[in-house]
Amino acid sequence: MLRLVQNTELNGRQLDYVSKAETAAKSLLGLLNDILDFSKIEAGKLQLDIHAFELEPLMRDLAVVLGGNQGHKDVEVMFDLDPQLPCALFGDSLRLQQVLINLAGNALKFTQHGQVLIKLEQVQRLADTVQLRIEVSDTGIGIGPEQLERIFQGFTQAEASTTRRFGGTGLGLVISKRLVNLMGGSLQVASELGSGSRFWFDVTLGVVQPLPL
C-alpha cells in the first residue's frame, strides 16, 4: 500500500515520508522472516521442498533483487555462470535463492566501491547429478580474524559500529549456513579487513533430463 501511495500525487516532503516508511516496513518484514526461519531451524522444523527448477530465471530474479538494493552505489554486480551447467535441476530453488540473496545482499551492503561477483561452477557431473560450487565475492570492507570466528553465530555482526552503520540482525549468515547444511553442503568464508570477502559452498543437485524428441 505504501508503494501504491508513492504513485499518487504527493509533494516532496510527503513522498520522502512515505519512502522512509516503506524502507522501515521492509526492514521489519526482513527481521520477522529471519527470526521465523531461525526459530524453525533451531526447532528442526524447516524442511526442503525439492522440485525441478531452471537456473537462468533464478539468477535473473536475483539480479532484479540486487538491482533494487544497489541504489546509487559505485558497485558493479556481475554473474559468472559455467556454460557446462545443465539448464534444469532438482532442488529447493526458493531456499537456494534465499541463501544467494543473503550472501550477495551482504556483499552489496558492505561494498561501497568495486564489484560483487556471483559465480556458479560445475565441479563434477554424473549421469543424474551435478556438483555445483556457488561463490559470492566482493571488494568490500572485509572481516577481521576475530570476527571470522563468530560470524556464523546468531545475532552476530562484525562490530556494533558496523550494525549501526549498515543495519541488519546478523541472522542472515547463520540461516544461510544452516540451509546450506540442509542441502548437504558447508558454507565457507575467507576474508581480510579492507580486502573484501568470499563466501562459497558446494551442493549436489539432481539433473532434470530433457524429454526425448
PDB file of C-alpha atoms in Angstrom:
ATOM      1  CA  MET A   1       0.000   0.000   0.000  1.00  0.00           C
ATOM      2  CA  LEU A   2       2.901   2.357   0.718  1.00  0.00           C
ATOM      3  CA  ARG A   3       4.241   1.684  -2.762  1.00  0.00           C
ATOM      4  CA  LEU A   4       0.837   2.495  -4.255  1.00  0.00           C
ATOM      5  CA  VAL A   5       0.705   5.755  -2.295  1.00  0.00           C
ATOM      6  CA  GLN A   6       4.045   6.743  -3.841  1.00  0.00           C
ATOM      7  CA  ASN A   7       2.407   6.624  -7.280  1.00  0.00           C
ATOM      8  CA  THR A   8      -0.220   9.197  -6.304  1.00  0.00           C
ATOM      9  CA  GLU A   9       0.133  12.981  -6.315  1.00  0.00           C
ATOM     10  CA  LEU A  10       2.433  13.829  -3.408  1.00  0.00           C
ATOM     11  CA  ASN A  11       4.626  16.794  -2.641  1.00  0.00           C
ATOM     12  CA  GLY A  12       8.323  16.285  -1.965  1.00  0.00           C
ATOM     13  CA  ARG A  13       8.017  16.058   1.817  1.00  0.00           C
ATOM     14  CA  GLN A  14       5.124  13.577   1.662  1.00  0.00           C
ATOM     15  CA  LEU A  15       6.991  11.356  -0.813  1.00  0.00           C
ATOM     16  CA  ASP A  16      10.044  11.404   1.444  1.00  0.00           C
ATOM     17  CA  TYR A  17       7.972  10.354   4.468  1.00  0.00           C
ATOM     18  CA  VAL A  18       6.210   7.551   2.582  1.00  0.00           C
ATOM     19  CA  SER A  19       9.501   6.269   1.116  1.00  0.00           C
ATOM     20  CA  LYS A  20      11.067   6.154   4.577  1.00  0.00           C
ATOM     21  CA  ALA A  21       8.024   4.337   5.945  1.00  0.00           C
ATOM     22  CA  GLU A  22       8.317   1.737   3.154  1.00  0.00           C
ATOM     23  CA  THR A  23      12.017   1.238   3.919  1.00  0.00           C
ATOM     24  CA  ALA A  24      11.218   0.737   7.607  1.00  0.00           C
ATOM     25  CA  ALA A  25       8.422  -1.710   6.773  1.00  0.00           C
ATOM     26  CA  LYS A  26      10.754  -3.740   4.538  1.00  0.00           C
ATOM     27  CA  SER A  27      13.363  -3.851   7.319  1.00  0.00           C
ATOM     28  CA  LEU A  28      10.766  -5.038   9.820  1.00  0.00           C
ATOM     29  CA  LEU A  29       9.475  -7.691   7.408  1.00  0.00           C
ATOM     30  CA  GLY A  30      13.016  -8.908   6.814  1.00  0.00           C
ATOM     31  CA  LEU A  31      13.622  -9.094  10.564  1.00  0.00           C
ATOM     32  CA  LEU A  32      10.430 -11.096  11.152  1.00  0.00           C
ATOM     33  CA  ASN A  33      11.226 -13.516   8.319  1.00  0.00           C
ATOM     34  CA  ASP A  34      14.756 -14.046   9.652  1.00  0.00           C
ATOM     35  CA  ILE A  35      13.511 -14.755  13.178  1.00  0.00           C
ATOM     36  CA  LEU A  36      10.826 -17.150  11.910  1.00  0.00           C
ATOM     37  CA  ASP A  37      13.351 -19.056   9.789  1.00  0.00           C
ATOM     38  CA  PHE A  38      15.854 -19.109  12.645  1.00  0.00           C
ATOM     39  CA  SER A  39      13.187 -20.472  15.003  1.00  0.00           C
ATOM     40  CA  LYS A  40      12.199 -23.194  12.517  1.00  0.00           C
ATOM     41  CA  ILE A  41      15.830 -24.196  12.037  1.00  0.00           C
ATOM     42  CA  GLU A  42      16.511 -24.316  15.792  1.00  0.00           C
ATOM     43  CA  ALA A  43      13.398 -26.445  16.305  1.00  0.00           C
ATOM     44  CA  GLY A  44      14.363 -28.760  13.440  1.00  0.00           C
ATOM     45  CA  LYS A  45      11.108 -27.944  11.647  1.00  0.00           C
ATOM     46  CA  LEU A  46      12.499 -26.459   8.451  1.00  0.00           C
ATOM     47  CA  GLN A  47      12.207 -28.868   5.521  1.00  0.00           C
ATOM     48  CA  LEU A  48      13.461 -28.557   1.962  1.00  0.00           C
ATOM     49  CA  ASP A  49      10.939 -28.609  -0.896  1.00  0.00           C
ATOM     50  CA  ILE A  50      12.679 -30.491  -3.713  1.00  0.00           C
ATOM     51  CA  HIS A  51      11.341 -29.746  -7.189  1.00  0.00           C
ATOM     52  CA  ALA A  52      12.527 -29.143 -10.740  1.00  0.00           C
ATOM     53  CA  PHE A  53      13.681 -25.588 -11.487  1.00  0.00           C
ATOM     54  CA  GLU A  54      15.688 -23.658 -14.055  1.00  0.00           C
ATOM     55  CA  LEU A  55      18.877 -21.811 -13.115  1.00  0.00           C
ATOM     56  CA  GLU A  56      18.552 -18.905 -15.532  1.00  0.00           C
ATOM     57  CA  PRO A  57      15.235 -17.490 -14.177  1.00  0.00           C
ATOM     58  CA  LEU A  58      16.554 -17.899 -10.617  1.00  0.00           C
ATOM     59  CA  MET A  59      19.635 -15.821 -11.485  1.00  0.00           C
ATOM     60  CA  ARG A  60      17.511 -13.288 -13.331  1.00  0.00           C
ATOM     61  CA  ASP A  61      15.274 -12.830 -10.266  1.00  0.00           C
ATOM     62  CA  LEU A  62      18.370 -12.469  -8.076  1.00  0.00           C
ATOM     63  CA  ALA A  63      19.690  -9.737 -10.376  1.00  0.00           C
ATOM     64  CA  VAL A  64      16.393  -7.847 -10.030  1.00  0.00           C
ATOM     65  CA  VAL A  65      16.507  -8.050  -6.211  1.00  0.00           C
ATOM     66  CA  LEU A  66      20.134  -6.916  -6.077  1.00  0.00           C
ATOM     67  CA  GLY A  67      19.431  -4.136  -8.560  1.00  0.00           C
ATOM     68  CA  GLY A  68      16.780  -2.791  -6.197  1.00  0.00           C
ATOM     69  CA  ASN A  69      19.303  -2.774  -3.328  1.00  0.00           C
ATOM     70  CA  GLN A  70      22.139  -1.277  -5.341  1.00  0.00           C
ATOM     71  CA  GLY A  71      20.873   2.299  -5.215  1.00  0.00           C
ATOM     72  CA  HIS A  72      23.428   4.830  -6.441  1.00  0.00           C
ATOM     73  CA  LYS A  73      26.497   2.911  -5.265  1.00  0.00           C
ATOM     74  CA  ASP A  74      29.570   2.718  -7.478  1.00  0.00           C
ATOM     75  CA  VAL A  75      29.381  -1.091  -7.405  1.00  0.00           C
ATOM     76  CA  GLU A  76      29.087  -3.455 -10.367  1.00  0.00           C
ATOM     77  CA  VAL A  77      27.123  -6.675  -9.784  1.00  0.00           C
ATOM     78  CA  MET A  78      28.467  -9.439 -12.033  1.00  0.00           C
ATOM     79  CA  PHE A  79      27.360 -13.010 -12.762  1.00  0.00           C
ATOM     80  CA  ASP A  80      29.703 -15.772 -13.938  1.00  0.00           C
ATOM     81  CA  LEU A  81      27.720 -18.892 -14.906  1.00  0.00           C
ATOM     82  CA  ASP A  82      29.540 -22.013 -16.084  1.00  0.00           C
ATOM     83  CA  PRO A  83      28.213 -22.815 -19.612  1.00  0.00           C
ATOM     84  CA  GLN A  84      28.534 -26.537 -18.839  1.00  0.00           C
ATOM     85  CA  LEU A  85      25.829 -26.348 -16.164  1.00  0.00           C
ATOM     86  CA  PRO A  86      22.547 -28.105 -17.009  1.00  0.00           C
ATOM     87  CA  CYS A  87      19.584 -25.827 -17.651  1.00  0.00           C
ATOM     88  CA  ALA A  88      17.218 -27.560 -15.204  1.00  0.00           C
ATOM     89  CA  LEU A  89      17.945 -29.103 -11.797  1.00  0.00           C
ATOM     90  CA  PHE A  90      16.197 -30.786  -8.871  1.00  0.00           C
ATOM     91  CA  GLY A  91      16.463 -28.892  -5.585  1.00  0.00           C
ATOM     92  CA  ASP A  92      14.807 -26.285  -3.387  1.00  0.00           C
ATOM     93  CA  SER A  93      15.074 -23.202  -5.595  1.00  0.00           C
ATOM     94  CA  LEU A  94      13.394 -20.923  -3.007  1.00  0.00           C
ATOM     95  CA  ARG A  95      15.903 -21.775  -0.272  1.00  0.00           C
ATOM     96  CA  LEU A  96      18.810 -21.661  -2.711  1.00  0.00           C
ATOM     97  CA  GLN A  97      17.694 -18.216  -3.803  1.00  0.00           C
ATOM     98  CA  GLN A  98      17.319 -17.179  -0.142  1.00  0.00           C
ATOM     99  CA  VAL A  99      20.955 -18.134   0.510  1.00  0.00           C
ATOM    100  CA  LEU A 100      22.093 -16.241  -2.591  1.00  0.00           C
ATOM    101  CA  ILE A 101      20.080 -13.147  -1.645  1.00  0.00           C
ATOM    102  CA  ASN A 102      21.599 -13.228   1.855  1.00  0.00           C
ATOM    103  CA  LEU A 103      25.174 -13.687   0.632  1.00  0.00           C
ATOM    104  CA  ALA A 104      25.001 -11.321  -2.337  1.00  0.00           C
ATOM    105  CA  GLY A 105      22.899  -8.808  -0.379  1.00  0.00           C
ATOM    106  CA  ASN A 106      25.515  -8.751   2.380  1.00  0.00           C
ATOM    107  CA  ALA A 107      28.285  -8.372  -0.198  1.00  0.00           C
ATOM    108  CA  LEU A 108      26.481  -5.408  -1.728  1.00  0.00           C
ATOM    109  CA  LYS A 109      25.719  -3.901   1.675  1.00  0.00           C
ATOM    110  CA  PHE A 110      29.369  -3.934   2.779  1.00  0.00           C
ATOM    111  CA  THR A 111      30.838  -2.823  -0.563  1.00  0.00           C
ATOM    112  CA  GLN A 112      30.950   0.875  -1.394  1.00  0.00           C
ATOM    113  CA  HIS A 113      33.177   0.686  -4.494  1.00  0.00           C
ATOM    114  CA  GLY A 114      34.217  -2.056  -6.887  1.00  0.00           C
ATOM    115  CA  GLN A 115      32.261  -5.209  -7.600  1.00  0.00           C
ATOM    116  CA  VAL A 116      30.185  -8.089  -6.309  1.00  0.00           C
ATOM    117  CA  LEU A 117      30.617 -11.359  -8.215  1.00  0.00           C
ATOM    118  CA  ILE A 118      28.179 -14.288  -8.106  1.00  0.00           C
ATOM    119  CA  LYS A 119      29.841 -17.347  -9.620  1.00  0.00           C
ATOM    120  CA  LEU A 120      28.310 -20.769 -10.369  1.00  0.00           C
ATOM    121  CA  GLU A 121      30.690 -23.515 -11.455  1.00  0.00           C
ATOM    122  CA  GLN A 122      30.238 -27.182 -12.298  1.00  0.00           C
ATOM    123  CA  VAL A 123      32.657 -29.207 -10.156  1.00  0.00           C
ATOM    124  CA  GLN A 124      31.581 -32.724 -11.120  1.00  0.00           C
ATOM    125  CA  ARG A 125      28.929 -34.099 -13.451  1.00  0.00           C
ATOM    126  CA  LEU A 126      27.464 -37.585 -13.273  1.00  0.00           C
ATOM    127  CA  ALA A 127      24.571 -39.099 -15.200  1.00  0.00           C
ATOM    128  CA  ASP A 128      21.815 -37.864 -12.882  1.00  0.00           C
ATOM    129  CA  THR A 129      23.545 -35.361 -10.587  1.00  0.00           C
ATOM    130  CA  VAL A 130      25.826 -32.350 -10.725  1.00  0.00           C
ATOM    131  CA  GLN A 131      28.106 -30.970  -8.030  1.00  0.00           C
ATOM    132  CA  LEU A 132      27.754 -27.212  -8.103  1.00  0.00           C
ATOM    133  CA  ARG A 133      30.070 -24.659  -6.500  1.00  0.00           C
ATOM    134  CA  ILE A 134      28.387 -21.367  -5.667  1.00  0.00           C
ATOM    135  CA  GLU A 135      30.615 -18.446  -4.746  1.00  0.00           C
ATOM    136  CA  VAL A 136      29.908 -14.821  -3.817  1.00  0.00           C
ATOM    137  CA  SER A 137      32.883 -12.464  -3.593  1.00  0.00           C
ATOM    138  CA  ASP A 138      33.188  -8.718  -3.147  1.00  0.00           C
ATOM    139  CA  THR A 139      35.677  -5.858  -2.858  1.00  0.00           C
ATOM    140  CA  GLY A 140      34.108  -4.534   0.346  1.00  0.00           C
ATOM    141  CA  ILE A 141      35.295  -3.707   3.848  1.00  0.00           C
ATOM    142  CA  GLY A 142      36.271  -7.297   4.684  1.00  0.00           C
ATOM    143  CA  ILE A 143      36.174  -9.153   8.006  1.00  0.00           C
ATOM    144  CA  GLY A 144      38.890  -9.373  10.668  1.00  0.00           C
ATOM    145  CA  PRO A 145      40.174 -12.729  12.024  1.00  0.00           C
ATOM    146  CA  GLU A 146      38.419 -12.364  15.403  1.00  0.00           C
ATOM    147  CA  GLN A 147      35.082 -11.636  13.753  1.00  0.00           C
ATOM    148  CA  LEU A 148      35.520 -14.533  11.316  1.00  0.00           C
ATOM    149  CA  GLU A 149      35.487 -16.972  14.243  1.00  0.00           C
ATOM    150  CA  ARG A 150      31.962 -15.968  15.277  1.00  0.00           C
ATOM    151  CA  ILE A 151      30.419 -14.760  12.024  1.00  0.00           C
ATOM    152  CA  PHE A 152      28.083 -17.777  11.754  1.00  0.00           C
ATOM    153  CA  GLN A 153      26.669 -17.293  15.269  1.00  0.00           C
ATOM    154  CA  GLY A 154      23.125 -15.962  15.604  1.00  0.00           C
ATOM    155  CA  PHE A 155      22.560 -12.220  16.075  1.00  0.00           C
ATOM    156  CA  THR A 156      26.260 -11.539  15.387  1.00  0.00           C
ATOM    157  CA  GLN A 157      27.802  -8.925  13.145  1.00  0.00           C
ATOM    158  CA  ALA A 158      31.419  -7.850  12.930  1.00  0.00           C
ATOM    159  CA  GLU A 159      31.118  -4.878  15.295  1.00  0.00           C
ATOM    160  CA  ALA A 160      28.440  -2.800  16.974  1.00  0.00           C
ATOM    161  CA  SER A 161      29.549   0.170  14.872  1.00  0.00           C
ATOM    162  CA  THR A 162      29.008  -1.941  11.728  1.00  0.00           C
ATOM    163  CA  THR A 163      25.462  -2.742  12.844  1.00  0.00           C
ATOM    164  CA  ARG A 164      24.745   0.943  13.420  1.00  0.00           C
ATOM    165  CA  ARG A 165      26.182   1.886  10.037  1.00  0.00           C
ATOM    166  CA  PHE A 166      24.769  -0.896   7.866  1.00  0.00           C
ATOM    167  CA  GLY A 167      21.812  -2.289   9.853  1.00  0.00           C
ATOM    168  CA  GLY A 168      20.679  -5.912   9.983  1.00  0.00           C
ATOM    169  CA  THR A 169      20.217  -8.582  12.639  1.00  0.00           C
ATOM    170  CA  GLY A 170      23.238 -10.753  11.891  1.00  0.00           C
ATOM    171  CA  LEU A 171      20.872 -13.707  11.315  1.00  0.00           C
ATOM    172  CA  GLY A 172      21.283 -13.902   7.548  1.00  0.00           C
ATOM    173  CA  LEU A 173      24.588 -15.782   7.622  1.00  0.00           C
ATOM    174  CA  VAL A 174      23.621 -18.300  10.306  1.00  0.00           C
ATOM    175  CA  ILE A 175      20.375 -19.048   8.432  1.00  0.00           C
ATOM    176  CA  SER A 176      22.321 -19.401   5.173  1.00  0.00           C
ATOM    177  CA  LYS A 177      24.815 -21.772   6.807  1.00  0.00           C
ATOM    178  CA  ARG A 178      22.017 -23.968   8.203  1.00  0.00           C
ATOM    179  CA  LEU A 179      20.190 -24.002   4.858  1.00  0.00           C
ATOM    180  CA  VAL A 180      23.379 -24.997   3.045  1.00  0.00           C
ATOM    181  CA  ASN A 181      23.856 -27.760   5.628  1.00  0.00           C
ATOM    182  CA  LEU A 182      20.321 -28.994   4.895  1.00  0.00           C
ATOM    183  CA  MET A 183      21.255 -29.130   1.217  1.00  0.00           C
ATOM    184  CA  GLY A 184      24.265 -31.304   2.064  1.00  0.00           C
ATOM    185  CA  GLY A 185      26.909 -28.585   1.745  1.00  0.00           C
ATOM    186  CA  SER A 186      29.054 -26.452   4.043  1.00  0.00           C
ATOM    187  CA  LEU A 187      29.249 -22.655   3.833  1.00  0.00           C
ATOM    188  CA  GLN A 188      32.863 -21.414   3.880  1.00  0.00           C
ATOM    189  CA  VAL A 189      34.333 -17.918   4.179  1.00  0.00           C
ATOM    190  CA  ALA A 190      37.671 -16.245   3.507  1.00  0.00           C
ATOM    191  CA  SER A 191      38.245 -12.557   4.176  1.00  0.00           C
ATOM    192  CA  GLU A 192      40.676  -9.874   5.273  1.00  0.00           C
ATOM    193  CA  LEU A 193      39.968  -6.400   6.583  1.00  0.00           C
ATOM    194  CA  GLY A 194      39.977  -3.934   3.713  1.00  0.00           C
ATOM    195  CA  SER A 195      40.356  -6.663   1.082  1.00  0.00           C
ATOM    196  CA  GLY A 196      36.807  -7.914   0.559  1.00  0.00           C
ATOM    197  CA  SER A 197      35.210 -11.259   1.366  1.00  0.00           C
ATOM    198  CA  ARG A 198      34.494 -14.562  -0.363  1.00  0.00           C
ATOM    199  CA  PHE A 199      31.732 -16.992   0.632  1.00  0.00           C
ATOM    200  CA  TRP A 200      31.302 -20.334  -1.126  1.00  0.00           C
ATOM    201  CA  PHE A 201      29.723 -23.771  -0.832  1.00  0.00           C
ATOM    202  CA  ASP A 202      29.312 -26.975  -2.852  1.00  0.00           C
ATOM    203  CA  VAL A 203      25.959 -28.723  -3.293  1.00  0.00           C
ATOM    204  CA  THR A 204      24.952 -31.796  -5.272  1.00  0.00           C
ATOM    205  CA  LEU A 205      21.670 -31.410  -7.162  1.00  0.00           C
ATOM    206  CA  GLY A 206      19.720 -33.723  -9.419  1.00  0.00           C
ATOM    207  CA  VAL A 207      19.753 -33.105 -13.157  1.00  0.00           C
ATOM    208  CA  VAL A 208      16.445 -32.867 -14.990  1.00  0.00           C
ATOM    209  CA  GLN A 209      16.794 -34.975 -18.096  1.00  0.00           C
ATOM    210  CA  PRO A 210      15.429 -33.409 -21.300  1.00  0.00           C
ATOM    211  CA  LEU A 211      12.389 -35.090 -22.781  1.00  0.00           C
ATOM    212  CA  PRO A 212      13.107 -37.212 -25.874  1.00  0.00           C
ATOM    213  CA  LEU A 213      12.126 -35.628 -29.155  1.00  0.00           C
TER     214      LEU A 213
END
